[in-house]
Amino acid sequence: MNSPIHEPAPLQPGTLRVTPIGGLGEIGRNMTVYEFGGKLLVVDCGVLFPEEHQPGVDLILPDFSPIRDRLDDILGVVLTHGHEDHIGAVPYLLRLRQDIPLIGSNLTLALVEAKLKEHRITPYTLTVAEGDEERFGPFSLEFIAVNHSIPDALAVAIKTEAGVVLHTGDFKMDQLPLDDRITDLRAFARLGEAGVDLFLPDSTNADVPGFTAPERAIGPVLEAVIQKARRRVIVASFSSHVHRVQQVLDAAHANGRRVAFMGRSMVRNMGIAADLGYLRVPDGVLIDQKKADDLPDNKIVYMSTGSQGEPMAVLARMANLEHKIEVGRGDTVILASSLIPGNENAVYRVINGLMKLGATVVHKGNAKVHVSGHASAGELLYCYNILRPKNVLPVHGEHRHLVANAELAMQTGVPEENIILGEDGVVIDLRDGVATVVGQLDLGYVYVDGSTVGEITDADLKDRRILAEEGFISIFVAIDPQTGRVIVGPEIQSRGFAEDEAVFDAVKPQIVKALTEAAENGTRDTHAFTQVIRRTVGRWVNTQHRRRPMIVPVVIEA
Amino acid sequence: MNSPIHEPAPLQPGTLRVTPIGGLGEIGRNMTVYEFGGKLLVVDCGVLFPEEHQPGVDLILPDFSPIRDRLDDILGVVLTHGHEDHIGAVPYLLRLRQDIPLIGSNLTLALVEAKLKEHRITPYTLTVAEGDEERFGPFSLEFIAVNHSIPDALAVAIKTEAGVVLHTGDFKMDQLPLDDRITDLRAFARLGEAGVDLFLPDSTNADVPGFTAPERAIGPVLEAVIQKARRRVIVASFSSHVHRVQQVLDAAHANGRRVAFMGRSMVRNMGIAADLGYLRVPDGVLIDQKKADDLPDNKIVYMSTGSQGEPMAVLARMANLEHKIEVGRGDTVILASSLIPGNENAVYRVINGLMKLGATVVHKGNAKVHVSGHASAGELLYCYNILRPKNVLPVHGEHRHLVANAELAMQTGVPEENIILGEDGVVIDLRDGVATVVGQLDLGYVYVDGSTVGEITDADLKDRRILAEEGFISIFVAIDPQTGRVIVGPEIQSRGFAEDEAVFDAVKPQIVKALTEAAENGTRDTHAFTQVIRRTVGRWVNTQHRRRPMIVPVVIEA
């Protein structure tokens, strides 16, 4: 692994080229480019959320460089489902070429259209459903129902002269889902019997033994918790998890409570889901939040966002008493959600805060209020055995997930040499049932920060990490370059270093002395004077404080 | 909760005052002050490790302010065991008064002495063992064996005229521990029959149902993994976990492998543990790391630190190929450790890195290679039923853990009004079997950063967080205050904001214009000119970039 970078040779006729440019080595920014006969088909176009070593970054996009010069060759973008890690980067792709057709299910397209509206883009769309077959140039697509933690998810079989590829998108195999729409194993079987040349399965839960519990198991737990609740109930979950919200609505209704949606994305997405018939709202159960506040405490359920401890979301604001709904003794808060790695401290801070206010907090650590949206190892084994794919490229996971998925493939008899453990930018050519790694592109992370895309670099993030760890000291002087005499300054500013600016009084004479000496020794240029200040202050701060703040000298010749 | 700050009334004769100044609301910096008859006894003096919202902080100390003016009244510091969260702040306390006696078990004192040596402090110590009784002024102490994830841990019963307090320190109730030294429930029973007026139990695992699995269960798993390993084995764990290391030594020995300790703290602590007889080293099993590299790959086990993904520790450096031991295909890495919340991303980065190099990685997520050191709910119930304490103050935990422990106390019949849910600085008076909250001190976090203690404030950390999120822009100008005319500058520097400094060319004329206008409107003082720059640059950066970097203007009158 850690493949050396090498550009692939030009694509030969009759060969399908597969290039995942996101989602291999990370959970997020899923995007795969398929090329045949000079035409491109993209599957998914998602974002990745930053980790703590990427401070201030809003989103991370796939690196579009492999397709940037070939935008006109793109026949369409298939969106497997409506989660951010599969659709979040669409606005940034459409900024490059606005009329790329988007292909997806009814709900998926409704969610991406709502997102694009905020970016003032009206996309070209083609709505498809399970069972549909569509032809785009050399690509024949067959769409297959899969079950996931958002309704209306689709796998896509991509058929070209070079063979058949099955791209699952995210999925699990809940056998009794709320909407009775199961992952279509009959279609998988039919494809398998005809021959699947390359299989790209979801790896998220490949290292989890057994089977993902059914979503339906949560309903009775929610109902029991709500029944026991003495005062208000606040449920936090993901704003796209229609079936989870459905179960909250049903549990509230069964207990004679009404439900108010809170948080912009929750209100928006559930409006879409209800309009399109994915969310069945029991008569009269919904109530506007403003009116909800007038109901007796034991007649209301607030359905909110913020289950990951996001500081600006409803739940964290409640925990900090910064929200008009003042949580107190007797209230019950349910976090009906996963705990995404990296969010633990933030989530526990929210839980501790709510408990200090007197609330009872129910979460996946103490009750069965969450199940995953991804197939566990047991389910993936079913898939491999039904499909018997010739080649496998595990996708959608960190390296450890991809390895676990590869091991499952091997256990079902896929030869090790037919399993590709790749990373973003791996280039795979498929022809005559043989999949070969033919290149490794050099792709980077593209950071969105505020309205800027790609302006913030890894160097900036390194600076930010240093600033975060140690703060900075900036030193301004205007000097006479001939004598090194300081005419204005040294003026010292610092942030994140020490409260008391008087601490710098000790170093100012040292700076003046060092500059004069440097000039006496023949130094004349500004950059060299800058280095003198950097060394002087650096040495002082290290010996006096054992610290390494960023040192930012500014020298002006006067 | 979130008790209002109020100073307690002066302590009355015959009353015991209990003031936890760390460990309530956090896992770390455990420290409790007991006062009777004008004299103080301290139990534990630990550090807290910073979270991601405290960037650059090395350690967090308890706020010593309640005892700072009463150092001469301290009769001694009882250290229940040798973990950092119980002994790590001792050097900082002894800097205030070097001859405060330290009281603890053989191993605990050896570890704290090694730590103090680095601070060039030789402490006064009194070694105690289970069964010992010692009198310090008005305090009679009885030491009781408890089992934990470090050997030689002690609970302490503190007896005064005001009643009997049992302070457990960290403990669990492994019934078949490696050293056969079990938590002494006979002593608990004896105390319980005589009457325990206040019980301060470890809350860490109070929200974990059932019983903590025995340490002994790990040995066979380690042995099987090492037996299956084809090439090198690297085990990472905590450098004070003597029994875990013991099991690694035994498993290596059983498989004909030798063991090399790696990492400064691992080498140091295991040296101490072996010298004192807590670690039994099978004949000839240990080998110096330099010589180990000459052994065949299947004859060596490296025992290292870095199980929490610490970037500078051995394991992370191996994962990044920055260590001279180059991990490769066929090597096996075992993380025989917990995953402390907040460390997930760092640990998974290390795991992914090692797997990319071809190593097999075994960790608590895929094998039984770790058990906790703390009593689960089931064990705590035993304690409550054996002790039947009159009053309970759950300690050692975040609020959610304290609440869980309080609920266990209630389930065993402790009246709710006799259970105190406190936070750091709560002041409790005990007399005639009645425990009363009499005050709440206003205590802060004391940050250690480099060689500075308490210089970094929460305001500095807020600055650091802003710098981390957005970087900074500093603007220097020298102006004529009469006309607002810019004589030198504007000179603009930024870090963490944008790579290209040319971006600021647009705002420089705006700054010059704004300053001139301000002077025309009568502005004369430097501070007001500073505000003009801040507003101008802030507005520009917000409208042009939708960002909010820290803006640091410097105005000098020339």
GROMACS .gro file of N, CA and C in nm, chain A residues 1-2 51-53 55-57 329 341-342 344-346 348-349 351-352 355-357 398-400 403 416 423 449-452 455-457 459-460 463-464 467-472 474 476 488-489 491 493 495-499 544-547 550-554 556, chain B residues 1-2 51-53 55-57 329 341-342 344-346 348-349 351-352 355-357 398-400 403 416 423 449-452 455-457 459-460 463-464 467-472 474 476 488-489 491 493 495-499 544-547 550-554 556:
model
  390
    1MET      N    1   0.084  -0.121   0.000
    1MET     CA    2   0.000   0.000   0.000
    1MET      C    3   0.087   0.125   0.000
    2ASN      N    4   0.022   0.242   0.019
    2ASN     CA    5   0.090   0.369  -0.002
    2ASN      C    6   0.154   0.366  -0.141
   51GLU      N    7  -1.151   1.656   1.063
   51GLU     CA    8  -1.113   1.608   1.195
   51GLU      C    9  -1.043   1.720   1.272
   52GLU      N   10  -1.004   1.688   1.396
   52GLU     CA   11  -0.951   1.794   1.482
   52GLU      C   12  -0.818   1.849   1.433
   53HIS      N   13  -0.748   1.776   1.345
   53HIS     CA   14  -0.623   1.830   1.294
   53HIS      C   15  -0.645   1.916   1.169
   55PRO      N   16  -0.840   2.227   1.170
   55PRO     CA   17  -0.925   2.325   1.238
   55PRO      C   18  -0.978   2.432   1.143
   56GLY      N   19  -1.102   2.472   1.166
   56GLY     CA   20  -1.162   2.581   1.092
   56GLY      C   21  -1.214   2.543   0.955
   57VAL      N   22  -1.185   2.420   0.912
   57VAL     CA   23  -1.233   2.376   0.782
   57VAL      C   24  -1.381   2.341   0.794
  329ARG      N   25  -3.525   1.962   3.563
  329ARG     CA   26  -3.554   1.837   3.631
  329ARG      C   27  -3.684   1.775   3.577
  341PRO      N   28  -1.693   0.872   1.557
  341PRO     CA   29  -1.562   0.886   1.621
  341PRO      C   30  -1.507   1.028   1.605
  342GLY      N   31  -1.453   1.080   1.713
  342GLY     CA   32  -1.403   1.216   1.714
  342GLY      C   33  -1.497   1.312   1.784
  344GLU      N   34  -1.679   1.228   2.055
  344GLU     CA   35  -1.710   1.179   2.190
  344GLU      C   36  -1.710   1.290   2.295
  345ASN      N   37  -1.601   1.367   2.300
  345ASN     CA   38  -1.593   1.468   2.406
  345ASN      C   39  -1.705   1.571   2.393
  346ALA      N   40  -1.734   1.612   2.270
  346ALA     CA   41  -1.839   1.710   2.249
  346ALA      C   42  -1.974   1.654   2.293
  348TYR      N   43  -2.029   1.403   2.507
  348TYR     CA   44  -2.034   1.384   2.653
  348TYR      C   45  -2.048   1.518   2.726
  349ARG      N   46  -1.991   1.625   2.669
  349ARG     CA   47  -2.010   1.757   2.731
  349ARG      C   48  -2.158   1.794   2.731
  351ILE      N   49  -2.414   1.581   2.714
  351ILE     CA   50  -2.485   1.490   2.806
  351ILE      C   51  -2.464   1.536   2.951
  352ASN      N   52  -2.339   1.566   2.989
  352ASN     CA   53  -2.312   1.612   3.126
  352ASN      C   54  -2.387   1.742   3.156
  355MET      N   55  -2.755   1.668   3.207
  355MET     CA   56  -2.777   1.598   3.335
  355MET      C   57  -2.761   1.693   3.453
  356LYS      N   58  -2.667   1.788   3.441
  356LYS     CA   59  -2.652   1.887   3.549
  356LYS      C   60  -2.778   1.970   3.565
  357LEU      N   61  -2.849   1.992   3.453
  357LEU     CA   62  -2.974   2.067   3.459
  357LEU      C   63  -3.088   1.983   3.515
  398GLU      N   64  -1.237   0.368   0.601
  398GLU     CA   65  -1.096   0.386   0.630
  398GLU      C   66  -1.025   0.257   0.590
  399HIS      N   67  -0.893   0.260   0.588
  399HIS     CA   68  -0.819   0.144   0.541
  399HIS      C   69  -0.857   0.018   0.619
  400ARG      N   70  -0.875   0.034   0.752
  400ARG     CA   71  -0.907  -0.083   0.835
  400ARG      C   72  -1.041  -0.146   0.793
  403VAL      N   73  -0.983  -0.336   0.453
  403VAL     CA   74  -0.914  -0.464   0.477
  403VAL      C   75  -1.013  -0.568   0.530
  416GLU      N   76  -0.746  -1.383  -0.371
  416GLU     CA   77  -0.684  -1.263  -0.315
  416GLU      C   78  -0.637  -1.168  -0.424
  423GLU      N   79  -0.651   0.318  -0.262
  423GLU     CA   80  -0.676   0.445  -0.194
  423GLU      C   81  -0.725   0.545  -0.298
  449ASP      N   82  -1.364   2.671   0.327
  449ASP     CA   83  -1.362   2.750   0.450
  449ASP      C   84  -1.431   2.881   0.419
  450GLY      N   85  -1.544   2.904   0.482
  450GLY     CA   86  -1.623   3.023   0.448
  450GLY      C   87  -1.664   3.012   0.303
  451SER      N   88  -1.644   3.121   0.229
  451SER     CA   89  -1.683   3.116   0.087
  451SER      C   90  -1.567   3.071   0.000
  452THR      N   91  -1.454   3.036   0.059
  452THR     CA   92  -1.339   2.998  -0.022
  452THR      C   93  -1.333   2.847  -0.042
  455GLU      N   94  -0.864   2.744  -0.124
  455GLU     CA   95  -0.764   2.847  -0.094
  455GLU      C   96  -0.682   2.808   0.029
  456ILE      N   97  -0.749   2.751   0.126
  456ILE     CA   98  -0.679   2.704   0.246
  456ILE      C   99  -0.602   2.578   0.209
  457THR      N  100  -0.473   2.578   0.237
  457THR     CA  101  -0.387   2.465   0.201
  457THR      C  102  -0.346   2.389   0.326
  459ALA      N  103  -0.053   2.377   0.429
  459ALA     CA  104   0.041   2.465   0.499
  459ALA      C  105  -0.034   2.558   0.595
  460ASP      N  106  -0.149   2.611   0.549
  460ASP     CA  107  -0.229   2.696   0.637
  460ASP      C  108  -0.276   2.617   0.759
  463ASP      N  109  -0.003   2.590   1.001
  463ASP     CA  110   0.006   2.716   1.075
  463ASP      C  111  -0.103   2.724   1.183
  464ARG      N  112  -0.224   2.687   1.146
  464ARG     CA  113  -0.334   2.695   1.242
  464ARG      C  114  -0.310   2.603   1.362
  467LEU      N  115  -0.059   2.774   1.578
  467LEU     CA  116  -0.126   2.885   1.647
  467LEU      C  117  -0.212   2.832   1.761
  468ALA      N  118  -0.280   2.720   1.737
  468ALA     CA  119  -0.368   2.663   1.839
  468ALA      C  120  -0.288   2.613   1.957
  469GLU      N  121  -0.173   2.552   1.929
  469GLU     CA  122  -0.094   2.492   2.037
  469GLU      C  123  -0.023   2.599   2.119
  470GLU      N  124   0.021   2.705   2.051
  470GLU     CA  125   0.118   2.794   2.116
  470GLU      C  126   0.087   2.942   2.102
  471GLY      N  127  -0.008   2.979   2.016
  471GLY     CA  128  -0.031   3.121   1.993
  471GLY      C  129   0.081   3.184   1.909
  472PHE      N  130   0.083   3.317   1.904
  472PHE     CA  131   0.188   3.382   1.825
  472PHE      C  132   0.239   3.507   1.896
  474SER      N  133   0.401   3.867   1.747
  474SER     CA  134   0.444   3.944   1.631
  474SER      C  135   0.526   4.063   1.679
  476PHE      N  136   0.707   4.419   1.548
  476PHE     CA  137   0.724   4.516   1.441
  476PHE      C  138   0.838   4.612   1.474
  488VAL      N  139   1.129   5.296   1.486
  488VAL     CA  140   0.998   5.275   1.549
  488VAL      C  141   0.992   5.132   1.602
  489GLY      N  142   0.942   5.116   1.724
  489GLY     CA  143   0.930   4.982   1.784
  489GLY      C  144   1.047   4.952   1.874
  491GLU      N  145   0.755   4.695   1.857
  491GLU     CA  146   0.617   4.690   1.901
  491GLU      C  147   0.578   4.541   1.900
  493GLN      N  148   0.313   4.226   1.980
  493GLN     CA  149   0.175   4.183   2.003
  493GLN      C  150   0.175   4.032   2.018
  495ARG      N  151  -0.099   3.676   2.095
  495ARG     CA  152  -0.230   3.620   2.129
  495ARG      C  153  -0.210   3.472   2.161
  496GLY      N  154  -0.283   3.423   2.260
  496GLY     CA  155  -0.275   3.281   2.296
  496GLY      C  156  -0.144   3.244   2.360
  497PHE      N  157  -0.065   3.347   2.399
  497PHE     CA  158   0.066   3.318   2.456
  497PHE      C  159   0.071   3.351   2.605
  498ALA      N  160   0.038   3.471   2.641
  498ALA     CA  161   0.038   3.510   2.782
  498ALA      C  162  -0.053   3.631   2.796
  499GLU      N  163  -0.117   3.640   2.911
  499GLU     CA  164  -0.210   3.750   2.933
  499GLU      C  165  -0.137   3.882   2.946
  544GLN      N  166   1.316   3.095   2.843
  544GLN     CA  167   1.241   3.152   2.955
  544GLN      C  168   1.107   3.080   2.980
  545HIS      N  169   1.047   3.027   2.875
  545HIS     CA  170   0.911   2.975   2.890
  545HIS      C  171   0.896   2.831   2.843
  546ARG      N  172   1.002   2.774   2.783
  546ARG     CA  173   0.993   2.639   2.727
  546ARG      C  174   0.873   2.627   2.634
  547ARG      N  175   0.854   2.728   2.550
  547ARG     CA  176   0.740   2.726   2.459
  547ARG      C  177   0.788   2.756   2.318
  550MET      N  178   0.437   3.073   1.742
  550MET     CA  179   0.475   3.122   1.610
  550MET      C  180   0.532   3.263   1.626
  551ILE      N  181   0.643   3.288   1.563
  551ILE     CA  182   0.707   3.420   1.574
  551ILE      C  183   0.696   3.489   1.439
  552VAL      N  184   0.635   3.607   1.438
  552VAL     CA  185   0.605   3.678   1.314
  552VAL      C  186   0.671   3.816   1.317
  553PRO      N  187   0.796   3.826   1.270
  553PRO     CA  188   0.862   3.956   1.271
  553PRO      C  189   0.826   4.036   1.145
  554VAL      N  190   0.811   4.166   1.162
  554VAL     CA  191   0.788   4.255   1.048
  554VAL      C  192   0.892   4.367   1.056
  556ILE      N  193   1.048   4.701   0.863
  556ILE     CA  194   1.031   4.801   0.756
  556ILE      C  195   1.153   4.892   0.757
  559MET      N  196  -2.808   2.151   4.035
  559MET     CA  197  -2.663   2.155   4.011
  559MET      C  198  -2.622   2.292   3.957
  560ASN      N  199  -2.496   2.302   3.914
  560ASN     CA  200  -2.437   2.432   3.883
  560ASN      C  201  -2.458   2.525   4.001
  609GLU      N  202  -0.848   1.847   2.680
  609GLU     CA  203  -0.931   1.804   2.566
  609GLU      C  204  -0.900   1.895   2.446
  610GLU      N  205  -0.967   1.866   2.335
  610GLU     CA  206  -0.934   1.937   2.211
  610GLU      C  207  -0.968   2.086   2.219
  611HIS      N  208  -1.053   2.127   2.312
  611HIS     CA  209  -1.083   2.270   2.322
  611HIS      C  210  -0.984   2.341   2.415
  613PRO      N  211  -0.625   2.366   2.344
  613PRO     CA  212  -0.508   2.333   2.262
  613PRO      C  213  -0.378   2.383   2.324
  614GLY      N  214  -0.274   2.302   2.310
  614GLY     CA  215  -0.141   2.342   2.354
  614GLY      C  216  -0.116   2.326   2.502
  615VAL      N  217  -0.221   2.294   2.577
  615VAL     CA  218  -0.204   2.275   2.721
  615VAL      C  219  -0.140   2.139   2.745
  887ARG      N  220   0.467  -0.624   0.636
  887ARG     CA  221   0.377  -0.737   0.618
  887ARG      C  222   0.420  -0.853   0.709
  899PRO      N  223  -1.193   0.835   2.559
  899PRO     CA  224  -1.273   0.922   2.473
  899PRO      C  225  -1.196   1.047   2.432
  900GLY      N  226  -1.207   1.082   2.305
  900GLY     CA  227  -1.135   1.197   2.251
  900GLY      C  228  -1.013   1.153   2.172
  902GLU      N  229  -1.007   0.878   1.976
  902GLU     CA  230  -1.046   0.784   1.872
  902GLU      C  231  -0.979   0.812   1.738
  903ASN      N  232  -0.988   0.936   1.690
  903ASN     CA  233  -0.932   0.963   1.557
  903ASN      C  234  -0.782   0.938   1.553
  904ALA      N  235  -0.712   0.979   1.660
  904ALA     CA  236  -0.567   0.959   1.663
  904ALA      C  237  -0.534   0.810   1.663
  906TYR      N  238  -0.726   0.559   1.554
  906TYR     CA  239  -0.761   0.497   1.425
  906TYR      C  240  -0.662   0.537   1.316
  907ARG      N  241  -0.607   0.659   1.324
  907ARG     CA  242  -0.504   0.698   1.227
  907ARG      C  243  -0.383   0.605   1.240
  909ILE      N  244  -0.385   0.296   1.366
  909ILE     CA  245  -0.425   0.162   1.321
  909ILE      C  246  -0.426   0.155   1.169
  910ASN      N  247  -0.485   0.256   1.103
  910ASN     CA  248  -0.488   0.256   0.957
  910ASN      C  249  -0.347   0.260   0.899
  913MET      N  250  -0.185  -0.081   0.934
  913MET     CA  251  -0.246  -0.177   0.841
  913MET      C  252  -0.200  -0.150   0.698
  914LYS      N  253  -0.184  -0.022   0.662
  914LYS     CA  254  -0.135   0.008   0.527
  914LYS      C  255   0.006  -0.048   0.507
  915LEU      N  256   0.084  -0.053   0.616
  915LEU     CA  257   0.219  -0.110   0.606
  915LEU      C  258   0.216  -0.262   0.600
  956GLU      N  259  -1.709   1.218   3.539
  956GLU     CA  260  -1.788   1.326   3.483
  956GLU      C  261  -1.925   1.321   3.550
  957HIS      N  262  -2.003   1.427   3.532
  957HIS     CA  263  -2.132   1.432   3.600
  957HIS      C  264  -2.217   1.308   3.574
  958ARG      N  265  -2.214   1.260   3.447
  958ARG     CA  266  -2.296   1.143   3.414
  958ARG      C  267  -2.254   1.020   3.495
  961VAL      N  268  -2.383   1.069   3.864
  961VAL     CA  269  -2.528   1.044   3.871
  961VAL      C  270  -2.555   0.893   3.872
  974GLU      N  271  -3.207   0.939   4.930
  974GLU     CA  272  -3.163   1.036   4.830
  974GLU      C  273  -3.102   1.161   4.894
  981GLU      N  274  -1.975   1.923   4.263
  981GLU     CA  275  -1.873   1.951   4.164
  981GLU      C  276  -1.750   2.002   4.236
 1007ASP      N  277   0.176   2.487   3.069
 1007ASP     CA  278   0.214   2.493   2.928
 1007ASP      C  279   0.364   2.523   2.925
 1008GLY      N  280   0.442   2.428   2.878
 1008GLY     CA  281   0.586   2.445   2.884
 1008GLY      C  282   0.627   2.456   3.030
 1009SER      N  283   0.708   2.556   3.062
 1009SER     CA  284   0.751   2.570   3.200
 1009SER      C  285   0.660   2.663   3.279
 1010THR      N  286   0.552   2.708   3.215
 1010THR     CA  287   0.465   2.801   3.285
 1010THR      C  288   0.348   2.727   3.352
 1013GLU      N  289  -0.010   3.057   3.388
 1013GLU     CA  290   0.000   3.181   3.310
 1013GLU      C  291  -0.100   3.183   3.196
 1014ILE      N  292  -0.118   3.065   3.135
 1014ILE     CA  293  -0.217   3.055   3.028
 1014ILE      C  294  -0.356   3.055   3.091
 1015THR      N  295  -0.443   3.145   3.041
 1015THR     CA  296  -0.577   3.158   3.098
 1015THR      C  297  -0.682   3.107   3.000
 1017ALA      N  298  -0.889   3.289   2.863
 1017ALA     CA  299  -0.893   3.387   2.753
 1017ALA      C  300  -0.789   3.352   2.647
 1018ASP      N  301  -0.670   3.309   2.691
 1018ASP     CA  302  -0.568   3.266   2.594
 1018ASP      C  303  -0.617   3.147   2.514
 1021ASP      N  304  -0.850   3.261   2.253
 1021ASP     CA  305  -0.772   3.315   2.141
 1021ASP      C  306  -0.714   3.202   2.055
 1022ARG      N  307  -0.660   3.101   2.121
 1022ARG     CA  308  -0.601   2.990   2.046
 1022ARG      C  309  -0.704   2.919   1.960
 1025LEU      N  310  -0.767   3.136   1.665
 1025LEU     CA  311  -0.651   3.126   1.575
 1025LEU      C  312  -0.655   2.994   1.499
 1026ALA      N  313  -0.693   2.887   1.568
 1026ALA     CA  314  -0.698   2.755   1.505
 1026ALA      C  315  -0.805   2.750   1.398
 1027GLU      N  316  -0.918   2.811   1.426
 1027GLU     CA  317  -1.030   2.804   1.333
 1027GLU      C  318  -1.007   2.893   1.212
 1028GLU      N  319  -0.944   3.007   1.233
 1028GLU     CA  320  -0.948   3.111   1.128
 1028GLU      C  321  -0.814   3.175   1.099
 1029GLY      N  322  -0.711   3.152   1.183
 1029GLY     CA  323  -0.585   3.223   1.163
 1029GLY      C  324  -0.597   3.369   1.204
 1030PHE      N  325  -0.497   3.450   1.167
 1030PHE     CA  326  -0.502   3.591   1.204
 1030PHE      C  327  -0.450   3.679   1.091
 1032SER      N  328  -0.259   4.054   1.090
 1032SER     CA  329  -0.209   4.168   1.167
 1032SER      C  330  -0.180   4.282   1.072
 1034PHE      N  331  -0.006   4.666   1.055
 1034PHE     CA  332   0.072   4.768   1.121
 1034PHE      C  333   0.067   4.899   1.044
 1046VAL      N  334   0.399   5.505   0.771
 1046VAL     CA  335   0.456   5.374   0.739
 1046VAL      C  336   0.342   5.272   0.735
 1047GLY      N  337   0.345   5.186   0.632
 1047GLY     CA  338   0.244   5.082   0.622
 1047GLY      C  339   0.132   5.123   0.530
 1049GLU      N  340   0.125   4.759   0.672
 1049GLU     CA  341   0.203   4.638   0.652
 1049GLU      C  342   0.115   4.524   0.706
 1051GLN      N  343   0.033   4.117   0.771
 1051GLN     CA  344   0.084   3.980   0.783
 1051GLN      C  345  -0.033   3.890   0.817
 1053ARG      N  346  -0.138   3.451   0.901
 1053ARG     CA  347  -0.104   3.309   0.906
 1053ARG      C  348  -0.234   3.231   0.921
 1054GLY      N  349  -0.239   3.118   0.852
 1054GLY     CA  350  -0.356   3.031   0.864
 1054GLY      C  351  -0.479   3.088   0.795
 1055PHE      N  352  -0.458   3.194   0.716
 1055PHE     CA  353  -0.573   3.259   0.653
 1055PHE      C  354  -0.575   3.234   0.502
 1056ALA      N  355  -0.468   3.266   0.433
 1056ALA     CA  356  -0.461   3.245   0.289
 1056ALA      C  357  -0.316   3.238   0.250
 1057GLU      N  358  -0.286   3.158   0.150
 1057GLU     CA  359  -0.148   3.142   0.108
 1057GLU      C  360  -0.094   3.269   0.043
 1102GLN      N  361  -1.594   3.957   0.169
 1102GLN     CA  362  -1.519   3.898   0.058
 1102GLN      C  363  -1.494   3.748   0.078
 1103HIS      N  364  -1.476   3.705   0.202
 1103HIS     CA  365  -1.433   3.567   0.225
 1103HIS      C  366  -1.525   3.488   0.317
 1104ARG      N  367  -1.624   3.555   0.374
 1104ARG     CA  368  -1.714   3.490   0.473
 1104ARG      C  369  -1.633   3.421   0.582
 1105ARG      N  370  -1.531   3.490   0.630
 1105ARG     CA  371  -1.448   3.433   0.734
 1105ARG      C  372  -1.432   3.532   0.848
 1108MET      N  373  -0.882   3.631   1.342
 1108MET     CA  374  -0.848   3.729   1.444
 1108MET      C  375  -0.780   3.846   1.375
 1109ILE      N  376  -0.822   3.968   1.410
 1109ILE     CA  377  -0.765   4.087   1.347
 1109ILE      C  378  -0.686   4.162   1.453
 1110VAL      N  379  -0.557   4.182   1.425
 1110VAL     CA  380  -0.466   4.240   1.524
 1110VAL      C  381  -0.404   4.367   1.466
 1111PRO      N  382  -0.468   4.482   1.489
 1111PRO     CA  383  -0.412   4.606   1.436
 1111PRO      C  384  -0.310   4.666   1.534
 1112VAL      N  385  -0.204   4.721   1.480
 1112VAL     CA  386  -0.105   4.792   1.562
 1112VAL      C  387  -0.088   4.931   1.503
 1114ILE      N  388   0.096   5.303   1.554
 1114ILE     CA  389   0.196   5.381   1.626
 1114ILE      C  390   0.188   5.525   1.577
   0.00000   0.00000   0.00000
